[in-house]
Amino acid sequence: MNVFYEESGSFKVGTVLADNTTSLQVEAIHGKRSKIKAASVLLRFETPALNDFMDLAQKIADELDPDFLWECCAQDTEFESESLATDYFGHKPDPVEAAATLILLHSAPMYFYKKGKGRYKAAPPDALKAAIASQEKKRLLAELKTRYTEQLCTGKLPEEFKANIAQLLYKPDKNSIEWKALEAASTQAKQSVLSILENCGAIPSTHDYHYHRFLWEHFPNGIDFSETDRQLIPDNLDDLPTADVAAFSIDDASTTEIDDAFSITPLKLGSFRIGIHIAAPALGIQPNTPLDKTAAGRLSTVYIPGKKITMLPDTAIDYYTLGENRSCPAVSLYLDVADDYTVTHIENRIEKINIVKNLRHDTLETYFNERTLNKELTDQPFLKELRILWHFACKMESLRGKSNDANNDKIDYSFDVENDHVTIKARRRGSPIDKVVSELMIFANTEWGRQLAETNIAGIYRAQGNSKVKMTTSPAPHQGLGVAQYAWISSPMRRYVDLINQRQLVAMIRGETPPYARDSDDLLIAMQDFETAHSIYSDFQRSMEYYWCLRWLLQENIQTINAQVIKENLVKFEPIPLVMRIPSLPNVAPDTYVKLEIQSIDLLECNIQAKFVEKLDS
């Protein structure tokens, strides 16, 4: 005796070896023996032979039309499969015909709902219609996926992808047919999805891929300013007095947001007055105006090699920047300084400043550096004033306890990108230019932070304790700088917290009620949002500098390069700011120089593979 039975949702046949009423022991065609429940047996048969039964039943099942059977069966009640087979074949079905009917019913769940052992019910017409439509949709999607996959594998971007390419690149819907086709093409071609898209021309520029991903995530509405933002309504600056000083700024050649400038005025008995002048957008950009809300949304200028996304529109920058040969509104801090560079008097003013010159690093470095400080050079602009400021900066650095600051041995790098060609320049931190600017800014931010605290006017401070830097609305020491408090005020066109602090400072100088109370929600929200944005922007800047380091290696066709071991297998390349781990590096002491071989560079994934070649003597 043979049986046709159901097990784990599929039909099987076997020869009965033992019948224990509630269970059977059967032997399959291939000889495997198993125990089955008697309730799972659908048919018992002697013929045809066990080896042929399933093939014969499947052949008949393939000839059955589920549409016709659905029309033949009772529509409102359950029915036995055998009764449907009797109606269809016109006679009591033999075992093969009965099994074929069961196979068809089981394989057409859209048409027939299973209700029990050998019992089914016809699907309602509306449900069947919907199921057939869904099946057809799946079939069309499968064909579409196949077409997409074939095109992608041959390096052709499907036309339908073009309108949605940004979504696919930066925030794909993993359930979409486009993404599934990309995954299938990736598997077939044994390449990453990004590589597939790059091969199809969807990523014409690796730089733009990384840049636009950042914009997609953090500037979803784009980086263009509205016409309302550009309609600058400045304060009545004609009422401001004009200072009798000749001021100059010190900035990189690419800087357009010139926030700070300096002046030197001789006084009697060898003393002099240092003016620290900060651009004053707070005089015209009032809280809760459209432009202020835009600045509060951006929070900071974003800097990356070759590009920047400004916090303020160009109309505001052009108006407030301390450009040369202009009279510019400024908040000034004047320091009366004795001939030993001791500060004897401090005064605040809100005024207009005549900017005589914008000194730029590239030209200034040629005559104002460590080698020329003591040389008799007299024909360079503002060299006398720069030397005075340098001596004053050295005195201030010493008073902060930082005269032997370890940062002076560190290297800063600048990236110049023009027509996709990158130049990476190194400059030792603590150079005369850096020291002058940094010390005067530290002095101004520290002093103005002190004044805000002493007059009980709220401000946003940068504090550091136990090597942790945080922002706070309460004045607190900054251990890294060696000052009692440090408020960011010196860059109001580039950082929103500086703009807020400048508003508070202007109110203090004028004796007015400050815009932000100490418990102001706007103050706290701006501080928290800025700290988050500053971290995101800084990380993006570092990632793009890393990218341009990789581009430099390719541009210069670097095959091998020297590197200095930092610790364990972490090294820094020379002469660029690229730090990475080298798994093949042997155990060598920190500061050891080694030679590395560049094996591969992937600009899309921002990955580089390098291996250790040899240890260098020096």
PDB file of N, CA and C in Angstrom, residues 192-256:
ATOM      1  N   SER A 192      30.525  47.246  -5.511  1.00  0.00           N
ATOM      2  CA  SER A 192      29.636  47.950  -4.599  1.00  0.00           C
ATOM      3  C   SER A 192      28.565  48.691  -5.391  1.00  0.00           C
ATOM      4  N   VAL A 193      27.482  49.026  -4.706  1.00  0.00           N
ATOM      5  CA  VAL A 193      26.412  49.783  -5.357  1.00  0.00           C
ATOM      6  C   VAL A 193      26.944  51.124  -5.867  1.00  0.00           C
ATOM      7  N   LEU A 194      27.801  51.780  -5.078  1.00  0.00           N
ATOM      8  CA  LEU A 194      28.364  53.065  -5.504  1.00  0.00           C
ATOM      9  C   LEU A 194      29.196  52.901  -6.773  1.00  0.00           C
ATOM     10  N   SER A 195      29.956  51.817  -6.845  1.00  0.00           N
ATOM     11  CA  SER A 195      30.768  51.580  -8.036  1.00  0.00           C
ATOM     12  C   SER A 195      29.886  51.350  -9.257  1.00  0.00           C
ATOM     13  N   ILE A 196      28.776  50.626  -9.060  1.00  0.00           N
ATOM     14  CA  ILE A 196      27.838  50.404 -10.167  1.00  0.00           C
ATOM     15  C   ILE A 196      27.316  51.749 -10.675  1.00  0.00           C
ATOM     16  N   LEU A 197      26.902  52.617  -9.752  1.00  0.00           N
ATOM     17  CA  LEU A 197      26.362  53.919 -10.148  1.00  0.00           C
ATOM     18  C   LEU A 197      27.436  54.790 -10.789  1.00  0.00           C
ATOM     19  N   GLU A 198      28.654  54.708 -10.277  1.00  0.00           N
ATOM     20  CA  GLU A 198      29.738  55.496 -10.875  1.00  0.00           C
ATOM     21  C   GLU A 198      30.005  55.020 -12.304  1.00  0.00           C
ATOM     22  N   ASN A 199      30.017  53.711 -12.509  1.00  0.00           N
ATOM     23  CA  ASN A 199      30.247  53.165 -13.849  1.00  0.00           C
ATOM     24  C   ASN A 199      29.158  53.576 -14.833  1.00  0.00           C
ATOM     25  N   CYS A 200      27.961  53.838 -14.295  1.00  0.00           N
ATOM     26  CA  CYS A 200      26.846  54.231 -15.152  1.00  0.00           C
ATOM     27  C   CYS A 200      26.788  55.743 -15.381  1.00  0.00           C
ATOM     28  N   GLY A 201      27.734  56.479 -14.803  1.00  0.00           N
ATOM     29  CA  GLY A 201      27.755  57.927 -14.992  1.00  0.00           C
ATOM     30  C   GLY A 201      26.883  58.696 -14.028  1.00  0.00           C
ATOM     31  N   ALA A 202      26.329  58.016 -13.003  1.00  0.00           N
ATOM     32  CA  ALA A 202      25.481  58.709 -12.029  1.00  0.00           C
ATOM     33  C   ALA A 202      26.293  59.508 -11.027  1.00  0.00           C
ATOM     34  N   ILE A 203      27.601  59.239 -10.943  1.00  0.00           N
ATOM     35  CA  ILE A 203      28.483  59.985 -10.036  1.00  0.00           C
ATOM     36  C   ILE A 203      29.635  60.528 -10.875  1.00  0.00           C
ATOM     37  N   PRO A 204      29.403  61.637 -11.580  1.00  0.00           N
ATOM     38  CA  PRO A 204      30.465  62.167 -12.444  1.00  0.00           C
ATOM     39  C   PRO A 204      31.648  62.731 -11.665  1.00  0.00           C
ATOM     40  N   SER A 205      31.413  63.124 -10.404  1.00  0.00           N
ATOM     41  CA  SER A 205      32.479  63.709  -9.588  1.00  0.00           C
ATOM     42  C   SER A 205      32.430  63.112  -8.196  1.00  0.00           C
ATOM     43  N   THR A 206      33.523  62.491  -7.770  1.00  0.00           N
ATOM     44  CA  THR A 206      33.563  61.940  -6.409  1.00  0.00           C
ATOM     45  C   THR A 206      33.495  63.051  -5.375  1.00  0.00           C
ATOM     46  N   HIS A 207      34.109  64.208  -5.687  1.00  0.00           N
ATOM     47  CA  HIS A 207      34.034  65.338  -4.758  1.00  0.00           C
ATOM     48  C   HIS A 207      32.587  65.778  -4.583  1.00  0.00           C
ATOM     49  N   ASP A 208      31.867  65.946  -5.680  1.00  0.00           N
ATOM     50  CA  ASP A 208      30.484  66.395  -5.594  1.00  0.00           C
ATOM     51  C   ASP A 208      29.611  65.366  -4.898  1.00  0.00           C
ATOM     52  N   TYR A 209      29.957  64.084  -5.040  1.00  0.00           N
ATOM     53  CA  TYR A 209      29.190  63.054  -4.337  1.00  0.00           C
ATOM     54  C   TYR A 209      29.254  63.292  -2.829  1.00  0.00           C
ATOM     55  N   HIS A 210      30.461  63.502  -2.286  1.00  0.00           N
ATOM     56  CA  HIS A 210      30.602  63.727  -0.841  1.00  0.00           C
ATOM     57  C   HIS A 210      29.997  65.070  -0.427  1.00  0.00           C
ATOM     58  N   TYR A 211      30.220  66.098  -1.237  1.00  0.00           N
ATOM     59  CA  TYR A 211      29.716  67.434  -0.918  1.00  0.00           C
ATOM     60  C   TYR A 211      28.187  67.456  -0.923  1.00  0.00           C
ATOM     61  N   HIS A 212      27.582  66.875  -1.935  1.00  0.00           N
ATOM     62  CA  HIS A 212      26.128  66.888  -2.027  1.00  0.00           C
ATOM     63  C   HIS A 212      25.486  65.975  -0.998  1.00  0.00           C
ATOM     64  N   ARG A 213      26.170  64.956  -0.564  1.00  0.00           N
ATOM     65  CA  ARG A 213      25.642  64.133   0.530  1.00  0.00           C
ATOM     66  C   ARG A 213      25.523  64.972   1.802  1.00  0.00           C
ATOM     67  N   PHE A 214      26.539  65.801   2.061  1.00  0.00           N
ATOM     68  CA  PHE A 214      26.490  66.694   3.218  1.00  0.00           C
ATOM     69  C   PHE A 214      25.319  67.675   3.076  1.00  0.00           C
ATOM     70  N   LEU A 215      25.148  68.270   1.892  1.00  0.00           N
ATOM     71  CA  LEU A 215      24.044  69.203   1.673  1.00  0.00           C
ATOM     72  C   LEU A 215      22.701  68.494   1.844  1.00  0.00           C
ATOM     73  N   TRP A 216      22.591  67.286   1.319  1.00  0.00           N
ATOM     74  CA  TRP A 216      21.351  66.513   1.412  1.00  0.00           C
ATOM     75  C   TRP A 216      20.948  66.313   2.872  1.00  0.00           C
ATOM     76  N   GLU A 217      21.934  66.042   3.718  1.00  0.00           N
ATOM     77  CA  GLU A 217      21.640  65.745   5.121  1.00  0.00           C
ATOM     78  C   GLU A 217      21.424  67.009   5.948  1.00  0.00           C
ATOM     79  N   HIS A 218      22.206  68.058   5.682  1.00  0.00           N
ATOM     80  CA  HIS A 218      22.203  69.207   6.589  1.00  0.00           C
ATOM     81  C   HIS A 218      21.698  70.508   5.973  1.00  0.00           C
ATOM     82  N   PHE A 219      21.557  70.565   4.665  1.00  0.00           N
ATOM     83  CA  PHE A 219      20.978  71.727   3.989  1.00  0.00           C
ATOM     84  C   PHE A 219      19.937  71.238   2.981  1.00  0.00           C
ATOM     85  N   PRO A 220      18.872  70.583   3.475  1.00  0.00           N
ATOM     86  CA  PRO A 220      17.889  69.982   2.559  1.00  0.00           C
ATOM     87  C   PRO A 220      17.177  71.001   1.677  1.00  0.00           C
ATOM     88  N   ASN A 221      17.141  72.260   2.109  1.00  0.00           N
ATOM     89  CA  ASN A 221      16.491  73.300   1.304  1.00  0.00           C
ATOM     90  C   ASN A 221      17.479  74.067   0.431  1.00  0.00           C
ATOM     91  N   GLY A 222      18.705  73.577   0.357  1.00  0.00           N
ATOM     92  CA  GLY A 222      19.710  74.235  -0.473  1.00  0.00           C
ATOM     93  C   GLY A 222      20.499  75.269   0.298  1.00  0.00           C
ATOM     94  N   ILE A 223      21.499  75.845  -0.349  1.00  0.00           N
ATOM     95  CA  ILE A 223      22.376  76.807   0.322  1.00  0.00           C
ATOM     96  C   ILE A 223      22.187  78.226  -0.197  1.00  0.00           C
ATOM     97  N   ASP A 224      21.282  78.410  -1.134  1.00  0.00           N
ATOM     98  CA  ASP A 224      21.034  79.755  -1.646  1.00  0.00           C
ATOM     99  C   ASP A 224      20.206  80.548  -0.639  1.00  0.00           C
ATOM    100  N   PHE A 225      20.489  81.844  -0.556  1.00  0.00           N
ATOM    101  CA  PHE A 225      19.734  82.724   0.330  1.00  0.00           C
ATOM    102  C   PHE A 225      18.511  83.268  -0.400  1.00  0.00           C
ATOM    103  N   SER A 226      17.462  83.547   0.348  1.00  0.00           N
ATOM    104  CA  SER A 226      16.258  84.107  -0.242  1.00  0.00           C
ATOM    105  C   SER A 226      16.446  85.601  -0.506  1.00  0.00           C
ATOM    106  N   GLU A 227      15.564  86.149  -1.308  1.00  0.00           N
ATOM    107  CA  GLU A 227      15.613  87.587  -1.572  1.00  0.00           C
ATOM    108  C   GLU A 227      15.369  88.382  -0.304  1.00  0.00           C
ATOM    109  N   THR A 228      14.552  87.837   0.590  1.00  0.00           N
ATOM    110  CA  THR A 228      14.305  88.521   1.869  1.00  0.00           C
ATOM    111  C   THR A 228      15.593  88.614   2.676  1.00  0.00           C
ATOM    112  N   ASP A 229      16.387  87.531   2.678  1.00  0.00           N
ATOM    113  CA  ASP A 229      17.667  87.548   3.401  1.00  0.00           C
ATOM    114  C   ASP A 229      18.613  88.595   2.823  1.00  0.00           C
ATOM    115  N   ARG A 230      18.526  88.801   1.518  1.00  0.00           N
ATOM    116  CA  ARG A 230      19.460  89.717   0.858  1.00  0.00           C
ATOM    117  C   ARG A 230      19.050  91.182   1.010  1.00  0.00           C
ATOM    118  N   GLN A 231      17.826  91.422   1.457  1.00  0.00           N
ATOM    119  CA  GLN A 231      17.369  92.794   1.636  1.00  0.00           C
ATOM    120  C   GLN A 231      17.832  93.302   2.989  1.00  0.00           C
ATOM    121  N   LEU A 232      19.065  93.743   3.018  1.00  0.00           N
ATOM    122  CA  LEU A 232      19.702  94.163   4.263  1.00  0.00           C
ATOM    123  C   LEU A 232      19.113  95.493   4.732  1.00  0.00           C
ATOM    124  N   ILE A 233      18.745  95.550   6.004  1.00  0.00           N
ATOM    125  CA  ILE A 233      18.256  96.796   6.602  1.00  0.00           C
ATOM    126  C   ILE A 233      19.202  97.152   7.748  1.00  0.00           C
ATOM    127  N   PRO A 234      20.293  97.852   7.458  1.00  0.00           N
ATOM    128  CA  PRO A 234      21.272  98.149   8.507  1.00  0.00           C
ATOM    129  C   PRO A 234      20.781  99.209   9.481  1.00  0.00           C
ATOM    130  N   ASP A 235      21.446  99.279  10.609  1.00  0.00           N
ATOM    131  CA  ASP A 235      21.187 100.319  11.583  1.00  0.00           C
ATOM    132  C   ASP A 235      21.645 101.660  10.994  1.00  0.00           C
ATOM    133  N   ASN A 236      21.252 102.731  11.633  1.00  0.00           N
ATOM    134  CA  ASN A 236      21.676 104.059  11.167  1.00  0.00           C
ATOM    135  C   ASN A 236      23.130 104.286  11.561  1.00  0.00           C
ATOM    136  N   LEU A 237      24.029 103.855  10.678  1.00  0.00           N
ATOM    137  CA  LEU A 237      25.450 103.908  11.004  1.00  0.00           C
ATOM    138  C   LEU A 237      26.037 105.294  10.796  1.00  0.00           C
ATOM    139  N   ASP A 238      25.261 106.205  10.187  1.00  0.00           N
ATOM    140  CA  ASP A 238      25.790 107.562   9.980  1.00  0.00           C
ATOM    141  C   ASP A 238      25.992 108.283  11.302  1.00  0.00           C
ATOM    142  N   ASP A 239      25.286 107.812  12.333  1.00  0.00           N
ATOM    143  CA  ASP A 239      25.421 108.455  13.639  1.00  0.00           C
ATOM    144  C   ASP A 239      26.669 107.999  14.387  1.00  0.00           C
ATOM    145  N   LEU A 240      27.341 106.990  13.884  1.00  0.00           N
ATOM    146  CA  LEU A 240      28.526 106.485  14.581  1.00  0.00           C
ATOM    147  C   LEU A 240      29.708 107.419  14.368  1.00  0.00           C
ATOM    148  N   PRO A 241      30.496 107.661  15.412  1.00  0.00           N
ATOM    149  CA  PRO A 241      31.718 108.454  15.226  1.00  0.00           C
ATOM    150  C   PRO A 241      32.755 107.662  14.449  1.00  0.00           C
ATOM    151  N   THR A 242      33.634 108.387  13.766  1.00  0.00           N
ATOM    152  CA  THR A 242      34.706 107.726  13.020  1.00  0.00           C
ATOM    153  C   THR A 242      36.004 107.842  13.804  1.00  0.00           C
ATOM    154  N   ALA A 243      36.630 106.714  14.056  1.00  0.00           N
ATOM    155  CA  ALA A 243      37.861 106.685  14.842  1.00  0.00           C
ATOM    156  C   ALA A 243      39.022 107.256  14.038  1.00  0.00           C
ATOM    157  N   ASP A 244      39.908 107.954  14.726  1.00  0.00           N
ATOM    158  CA  ASP A 244      41.094 108.526  14.073  1.00  0.00           C
ATOM    159  C   ASP A 244      42.241 107.526  14.141  1.00  0.00           C
ATOM    160  N   VAL A 245      42.039 106.389  13.456  1.00  0.00           N
ATOM    161  CA  VAL A 245      43.073 105.354  13.427  1.00  0.00           C
ATOM    162  C   VAL A 245      43.169 104.814  12.001  1.00  0.00           C
ATOM    163  N   ALA A 246      44.301 104.221  11.701  1.00  0.00           N
ATOM    164  CA  ALA A 246      44.496 103.539  10.421  1.00  0.00           C
ATOM    165  C   ALA A 246      44.589 102.050  10.714  1.00  0.00           C
ATOM    166  N   ALA A 247      43.528 101.333  10.429  1.00  0.00           N
ATOM    167  CA  ALA A 247      43.446  99.921  10.820  1.00  0.00           C
ATOM    168  C   ALA A 247      43.825  99.013   9.659  1.00  0.00           C
ATOM    169  N   PHE A 248      44.270  97.809  10.004  1.00  0.00           N
ATOM    170  CA  PHE A 248      44.621  96.792   9.010  1.00  0.00           C
ATOM    171  C   PHE A 248      44.176  95.425   9.526  1.00  0.00           C
ATOM    172  N   SER A 249      43.890  94.536   8.597  1.00  0.00           N
ATOM    173  CA  SER A 249      43.480  93.186   8.969  1.00  0.00           C
ATOM    174  C   SER A 249      44.544  92.191   8.531  1.00  0.00           C
ATOM    175  N   ILE A 250      44.484  90.985   9.085  1.00  0.00           N
ATOM    176  CA  ILE A 250      45.402  89.902   8.726  1.00  0.00           C
ATOM    177  C   ILE A 250      44.565  88.663   8.472  1.00  0.00           C
ATOM    178  N   ASP A 251      44.547  88.198   7.229  1.00  0.00           N
ATOM    179  CA  ASP A 251      43.701  87.059   6.887  1.00  0.00           C
ATOM    180  C   ASP A 251      44.320  86.254   5.760  1.00  0.00           C
ATOM    181  N   ASP A 252      43.779  85.054   5.589  1.00  0.00           N
ATOM    182  CA  ASP A 252      44.123  84.235   4.444  1.00  0.00           C
ATOM    183  C   ASP A 252      43.611  84.902   3.167  1.00  0.00           C
ATOM    184  N   ALA A 253      44.224  84.561   2.047  1.00  0.00           N
ATOM    185  CA  ALA A 253      43.878  85.207   0.783  1.00  0.00           C
ATOM    186  C   ALA A 253      42.429  84.965   0.375  1.00  0.00           C
ATOM    187  N   SER A 254      41.843  83.865   0.809  1.00  0.00           N
ATOM    188  CA  SER A 254      40.484  83.526   0.397  1.00  0.00           C
ATOM    189  C   SER A 254      39.410  84.089   1.318  1.00  0.00           C
ATOM    190  N   THR A 255      39.805  84.738   2.395  1.00  0.00           N
ATOM    191  CA  THR A 255      38.841  85.216   3.379  1.00  0.00           C
ATOM    192  C   THR A 255      38.038  86.400   2.843  1.00  0.00           C
ATOM    193  N   THR A 256      36.734  86.293   2.895  1.00  0.00           N
ATOM    194  CA  THR A 256      35.848  87.410   2.549  1.00  0.00           C
ATOM    195  C   THR A 256      35.137  87.960   3.784  1.00  0.00           C
TER     196      THR A 256
END
